[in-house]
Coordinates of N, CA and C in Angstrom, one line a residue:
M1 N 0.8 -1.2 0.0 CA 0.0 0.0 0.0 C 0.9 1.3 0.0
T2 N 2.0 1.2 0.7 CA 2.9 2.4 0.8 C 3.4 2.8 -0.6
R3 N 3.9 1.8 -1.3 CA 4.4 2.1 -2.7 C 3.3 2.7 -3.5
R4 N 2.1 2.1 -3.4 CA 0.9 2.6 -4.2 C 0.6 4.1 -3.8
L5 N 0.6 4.4 -2.5 CA 0.3 5.7 -2.1 C 1.3 6.7 -2.7
I6 N 2.6 6.4 -2.6 CA 3.6 7.3 -3.2 C 3.5 7.4 -4.7
Q7 N 3.2 6.3 -5.3 CA 3.0 6.3 -6.8 C 1.8 7.2 -7.2
V8 N 0.7 7.1 -6.4 CA -0.5 8.0 -6.7 C -0.1 9.4 -6.5
L9 N 0.7 9.8 -5.5 CA 1.1 11.1 -5.3 C 1.9 11.6 -6.5
F10 N 2.9 10.8 -6.9 CA 3.7 11.1 -8.1 C 2.8 11.2 -9.4
D11 N 1.9 10.3 -9.6 CA 1.1 10.3 -10.8 C 0.2 11.6 -10.9
E12 N -0.1 12.2 -9.8 CA -1.0 13.3 -9.8 C -0.2 14.6 -10.0
L13 N 1.1 14.5 -10.1 CA 2.0 15.7 -10.3 C 2.4 15.7 -11.8
P14 N 2.7 16.9 -12.3 CA 3.3 17.0 -13.6 C 4.7 16.4 -13.6
Q15 N 5.2 16.1 -14.7 CA 6.6 15.4 -14.8 C 7.7 16.3 -14.2
Q16 N 7.6 17.6 -14.3 CA 8.8 18.4 -13.9 C 9.1 18.3 -12.4
P17 N 8.1 18.3 -11.5 CA 8.5 18.2 -10.1 C 9.1 16.8 -9.7
Q18 N 8.7 15.8 -10.5 CA 9.3 14.5 -10.1 C 10.8 14.5 -10.3
Q19 N 11.3 15.3 -11.2 CA 12.8 15.4 -11.4 C 13.5 15.9 -10.2
Q20 N 12.9 16.8 -9.5 CA 13.5 17.5 -8.4 C 13.2 16.8 -7.0
L21 N 12.2 15.9 -7.0 CA 11.8 15.3 -5.7 C 12.1 13.8 -5.8
H22 N 12.5 13.3 -4.6 CA 12.7 11.9 -4.5 C 12.3 11.5 -3.1
L23 N 11.4 10.6 -3.0 CA 11.0 10.0 -1.7 C 11.3 8.5 -1.7
P24 N 12.4 8.2 -1.1 CA 12.7 6.7 -1.1 C 11.7 6.0 -0.2
V25 N 11.2 4.9 -0.7 CA 10.2 4.1 -0.1 C 10.9 2.8 0.4
S26 N 10.5 2.3 1.5 CA 11.1 1.1 2.1 C 10.0 0.1 2.3
S27 N 10.4 -1.2 2.3 CA 9.5 -2.3 2.6 C 9.5 -2.6 4.1
H28 N 10.3 -1.9 4.9 CA 10.4 -2.1 6.3 C 9.0 -1.7 6.9
P29 N 8.5 -2.5 7.8 CA 7.1 -2.3 8.3 C 7.0 -0.9 9.1
K30 N 8.1 -0.6 9.8 CA 8.0 0.7 10.5 C 8.0 1.9 9.6
I31 N 8.8 1.8 8.6 CA 8.8 3.0 7.6 C 7.5 3.0 6.9
R32 N 7.0 1.9 6.5 CA 5.6 1.8 5.8 C 4.6 2.4 6.7
T33 N 4.6 2.0 7.9 CA 3.6 2.6 8.9 C 3.7 4.1 9.0
M34 N 4.9 4.6 9.0 CA 5.1 6.1 9.1 C 4.5 6.7 7.9
V35 N 4.8 6.2 6.7 CA 4.3 6.8 5.5 C 2.7 6.8 5.5
E36 N 2.2 5.7 5.8 CA 0.7 5.6 5.8 C 0.1 6.5 6.8
M37 N 0.6 6.6 8.0 CA 0.1 7.5 9.0 C 0.3 9.0 8.6
M38 N 1.5 9.3 8.1 CA 1.7 10.7 7.7 C 0.9 11.2 6.6
A39 N 0.5 10.3 5.7 CA -0.3 10.6 4.6 C -1.7 11.0 5.0
K40 N -2.1 10.6 6.2 CA -3.5 10.9 6.7 C -3.6 12.4 7.1
G41 N -2.5 13.1 7.4 CA -2.5 14.5 7.7 C -1.5 14.9 8.7
P42 N -1.4 16.2 8.9 CA -0.3 16.7 9.8 C -0.4 16.3 11.2
V43 N -1.6 16.0 11.7 CA -1.7 15.5 13.1 C -0.8 14.3 13.3
E44 N -0.7 13.5 12.3 CA 0.1 12.3 12.3 C 1.6 12.4 12.0
W45 N 2.1 13.6 11.8 CA 3.5 13.8 11.3 C 4.4 13.5 12.5
G46 N 4.3 14.2 13.6 CA 5.1 13.9 14.7 C 6.6 14.1 14.5
A47 N 7.3 14.3 15.7 CA 8.8 14.4 15.6 C 9.4 13.0 15.7
L48 N 10.6 12.9 15.5 CA 11.3 11.6 15.5 C 11.2 11.0 16.9
G49 N 11.2 11.7 17.9 CA 11.1 11.2 19.3 C 9.7 10.5 19.5
Q50 N 8.7 11.2 18.9 CA 7.3 10.6 19.0 C 7.2 9.3 18.3
W51 N 7.8 9.3 17.1 CA 7.8 8.0 16.3 C 8.5 6.9 17.0
A52 N 9.7 7.3 17.6 CA 10.5 6.3 18.3 C 9.6 5.7 19.5
G53 N 9.0 6.6 20.2 CA 8.1 6.1 21.3 C 7.0 5.2 20.8
F54 N 6.4 5.6 19.7 CA 5.3 4.8 19.1 C 5.8 3.4 18.7
F55 N 7.0 3.3 18.2 CA 7.6 2.0 17.8 C 8.3 1.3 18.9
A56 N 8.3 1.9 20.1 CA 9.0 1.3 21.3 C 10.5 1.1 21.0
M57 N 11.1 2.1 20.5 CA 12.6 2.0 20.2 C 13.2 3.3 20.5
S58 N 14.5 3.4 20.6 CA 15.2 4.6 20.9 C 15.2 5.5 19.7
E59 N 15.2 6.8 19.9 CA 15.2 7.8 18.8 C 16.4 7.5 17.9
R60 N 17.6 7.2 18.6 CA 18.8 7.0 17.8 C 18.7 5.8 16.9
N61 N 18.1 4.7 17.4 CA 17.9 3.5 16.6 C 16.9 3.8 15.4
L62 N 15.9 4.5 15.7 CA 14.9 4.8 14.6 C 15.6 5.7 13.6
A63 N 16.4 6.7 14.0 CA 17.1 7.5 13.1 C 18.0 6.7 12.2
R64 N 18.7 5.8 12.8 CA 19.6 4.9 12.0 C 18.8 4.0 11.0
L65 N 17.7 3.5 11.4 CA 16.9 2.7 10.6 C 16.4 3.5 9.4
I66 N 16.0 4.7 9.6 CA 15.5 5.5 8.5 C 16.6 5.8 7.5
V67 N 17.8 6.1 8.0 CA 18.9 6.4 7.1 C 19.2 5.1 6.3
K68 N 19.3 4.0 7.0 CA 19.6 2.7 6.4 C 18.6 2.4 5.3
E69 N 17.3 2.6 5.6 CA 16.3 2.2 4.6 C 16.0 3.2 3.5
T70 N 16.3 4.5 3.8 CA 15.9 5.5 2.8 C 17.1 6.3 2.2
G71 N 18.2 6.3 3.0 CA 19.3 7.1 2.6 C 19.2 8.5 3.0
L72 N 18.1 8.9 3.6 CA 17.9 10.2 4.1 C 17.7 10.3 5.6
S73 N 18.0 11.4 6.2 CA 17.6 11.6 7.6 C 16.1 11.7 7.7
F74 N 15.6 11.5 8.9 CA 14.2 11.7 9.1 C 13.7 13.0 8.6
R75 N 14.4 14.1 9.0 CA 14.0 15.4 8.6 C 14.0 15.6 7.1
Q76 N 15.0 15.1 6.4 CA 15.0 15.2 5.0 C 13.9 14.4 4.3
W77 N 13.7 13.2 4.8 CA 12.7 12.3 4.3 C 11.3 12.9 4.5
R78 N 11.0 13.4 5.7 CA 9.7 14.1 6.0 C 9.5 15.3 5.1
Q79 N 10.6 16.1 4.9 CA 10.4 17.3 4.0 C 10.1 16.9 2.6
Q80 N 10.7 15.8 2.1 CA 10.3 15.4 0.7 C 8.9 15.0 0.7
L81 N 8.4 14.3 1.7 CA 7.0 13.9 1.7 C 6.1 15.1 1.7
Q82 N 6.5 16.1 2.6 CA 5.7 17.4 2.6 C 5.7 18.1 1.3
L83 N 6.8 18.1 0.6 CA 6.9 18.8 -0.7 C 6.0 18.1 -1.7
I84 N 6.0 16.8 -1.7 CA 5.2 16.1 -2.7 C 3.7 16.3 -2.4
M85 N 3.3 16.3 -1.1 CA 1.9 16.5 -0.8 C 1.6 18.0 -1.1
A86 N 2.5 18.9 -0.8 CA 2.2 20.3 -1.1 C 2.0 20.5 -2.6
L87 N 2.9 19.9 -3.4 CA 2.7 20.1 -4.9 C 1.4 19.4 -5.4
Q88 N 1.0 18.4 -4.8 CA -0.2 17.7 -5.1 C -1.4 18.7 -4.9
G89 N -1.4 19.4 -3.8 CA -2.5 20.4 -3.5 C -2.4 21.6 -4.4
L90 N -1.2 22.1 -4.6 CA -1.0 23.3 -5.5 C -1.4 23.0 -6.9
V91 N -1.0 21.9 -7.4 CA -1.3 21.5 -8.8 C -2.9 21.4 -9.0
K92 N -3.5 20.9 -7.9 CA -5.0 20.8 -8.0 C -5.7 22.2 -8.0
G93 N -4.9 23.2 -7.6 CA -5.5 24.6 -7.6 C -5.7 25.1 -6.2
D94 N -5.3 24.4 -5.2 CA -5.4 24.8 -3.8 C -4.6 26.1 -3.6
T95 N -5.0 27.0 -2.7 CA -4.2 28.2 -2.4 C -3.0 27.8 -1.6
V96 N -2.0 28.6 -1.6 CA -0.8 28.4 -0.7 C -1.2 28.3 0.7
Q97 N -2.2 29.2 1.1 CA -2.6 29.2 2.5 C -3.3 27.9 2.9
K98 N -4.1 27.3 2.0 CA -4.8 26.1 2.2 C -3.8 24.9 2.4
V99 N -2.9 24.9 1.4 CA -1.9 23.8 1.5 C -1.1 23.9 2.8
A100 N -0.7 25.1 3.2 CA 0.1 25.3 4.4 C -0.7 24.8 5.6
H101 N -2.0 25.1 5.6 CA -2.8 24.7 6.7 C -3.0 23.2 6.7
T102 N -3.2 22.6 5.5 CA -3.4 21.2 5.4 C -2.2 20.4 5.9
L103 N -1.0 21.0 5.7 CA 0.2 20.3 6.1 C 0.6 20.6 7.5
G104 N -0.3 21.4 8.2 CA -0.1 21.6 9.6 C 0.8 22.8 10.0
Y105 N 1.1 23.7 9.0 CA 1.9 24.8 9.3 C 1.1 25.9 10.0
D106 N 1.7 26.5 11.1 CA 1.0 27.6 11.8 C 0.9 28.8 11.0
S107 N 1.9 29.0 10.1 CA 1.8 30.2 9.3 C 2.2 29.9 7.8
T108 N 1.6 30.7 6.9 CA 1.9 30.5 5.5 C 3.4 30.8 5.2
T109 N 3.9 31.8 6.0 CA 5.3 32.2 5.8 C 6.2 31.0 6.1
A110 N 6.0 30.3 7.2 CA 6.8 29.1 7.5 C 6.7 28.0 6.4
F111 N 5.6 27.8 5.9 CA 5.4 26.9 4.8 C 6.2 27.3 3.5
I112 N 6.1 28.6 3.2 CA 6.8 29.1 2.0 C 8.3 29.0 2.2
T113 N 8.8 29.3 3.4 CA 10.2 29.1 3.7 C 10.6 27.7 3.5
M114 N 9.9 26.7 4.0 CA 10.2 25.3 3.8 C 10.2 24.9 2.3
F115 N 9.2 25.4 1.6 CA 9.0 25.1 0.2 C 10.2 25.6 -0.6
K116 N 10.6 26.9 -0.3 CA 11.7 27.6 -1.1 C 13.0 26.9 -0.7
K117 N 13.2 26.5 0.5 CA 14.4 25.8 0.9 C 14.5 24.4 0.1
G118 N 13.4 23.8 0.0 CA 13.4 22.5 -0.7 C 13.4 22.5 -2.2
L119 N 12.8 23.5 -2.8 CA 12.7 23.5 -4.3 C 13.3 24.8 -4.9
G120 N 13.8 25.7 -4.1 CA 14.5 26.8 -4.6 C 13.7 28.0 -5.1
Q121 N 12.4 27.8 -5.0 CA 11.4 28.9 -5.4 C 10.2 28.9 -4.5
T122 N 9.5 30.0 -4.4 CA 8.3 30.1 -3.7 C 7.3 29.2 -4.4
P123 N 6.3 28.8 -3.7 CA 5.2 27.9 -4.3 C 4.6 28.6 -5.5
G124 N 4.3 29.9 -5.4 CA 3.7 30.6 -6.5 C 4.5 30.6 -7.8
R125 N 5.8 30.9 -7.6 CA 6.7 30.9 -8.8 C 6.9 29.5 -9.3
Y126 N 7.0 28.5 -8.5 CA 7.2 27.2 -8.9 C 6.0 26.7 -9.8
I127 N 4.8 26.9 -9.3 CA 3.6 26.5 -10.0 C 3.5 27.3 -11.3
A128 N 3.8 28.6 -11.2 CA 3.7 29.4 -12.4 C 4.7 28.9 -13.5
G129 N 5.8 28.4 -13.1 CA 6.8 27.8 -14.0 C 6.2 26.6 -14.7
L130 N 5.4 25.9 -14.0 CA 4.8 24.6 -14.5 C 3.7 24.9 -15.5
T131 N 3.0 26.0 -15.3 CA 1.9 26.3 -16.1 C 2.2 27.3 -17.3
T132 N 3.4 27.7 -17.4 CA 3.8 28.6 -18.4 C 3.7 27.9 -19.8
V133 N 3.1 28.5 -20.7 CA 2.9 27.9 -22.0 C 4.2 28.0 -22.8
S134 N 4.7 26.9 -23.3 CA 6.0 26.9 -24.0 C 5.7 27.5 -25.4
P135 N 6.7 28.1 -26.0 CA 6.6 28.7 -27.4 C 6.2 27.6 -28.4
Q136 N 6.7 26.4 -28.2 CA 6.4 25.3 -29.1 C 5.0 24.9 -29.1
S137 N 4.4 24.9 -27.9 CA 3.0 24.5 -27.8 C 2.1 25.6 -28.1
A138 N 2.5 26.8 -28.2 CA 1.7 28.0 -28.5 C 1.5 28.1 -30.0
K139 N 2.3 27.5 -30.8 CA 2.2 27.6 -32.3 C 1.0 26.9 -32.8
P140 N 0.3 27.5 -33.7 CA -0.9 26.9 -34.2 C -0.6 25.7 -35.1
D141 N -1.4 24.7 -35.1 CA -1.2 23.5 -35.9 C -1.7 23.8 -37.4
P142 N -0.7 23.8 -38.3 CA -1.1 24.1 -39.7 C -2.1 23.2 -40.3
R143 N -2.3 22.0 -39.8 CA -3.3 21.1 -40.3 C -4.7 21.5 -40.0
Q144 N -4.9 22.4 -39.1 CA -6.3 22.8 -38.7 C -6.8 23.9 -39.5

């Protein structure tokens, strides 16, 4: 189910964001559980220490497991998931404010800062870059 969830998120995004985002998926049951619960919403995101407590293991051991299974730290991995979910909402036409709220950010500014740090542009500019009509596609079809 975890792989399917990630695939659905990627399928709903245009091709361009996929090139800049990478969310390693693991078959490890604890990592799968984290993905499934985080996908439910920001209430389920939690800090590393909360997840460690949930899995009845030390924070250090969980951090090592995440790096071993994904190649990313918990923070990096969680940010990738947040960016993917943010892009999913933005591409659907949700406002930046709505996406920030949906992901559990207390302020839109904090969300924009995270987004810009992760993708190098503000959400508005990033999405505008995706929807810009290319000169090639703007040319009329001579067969019509």
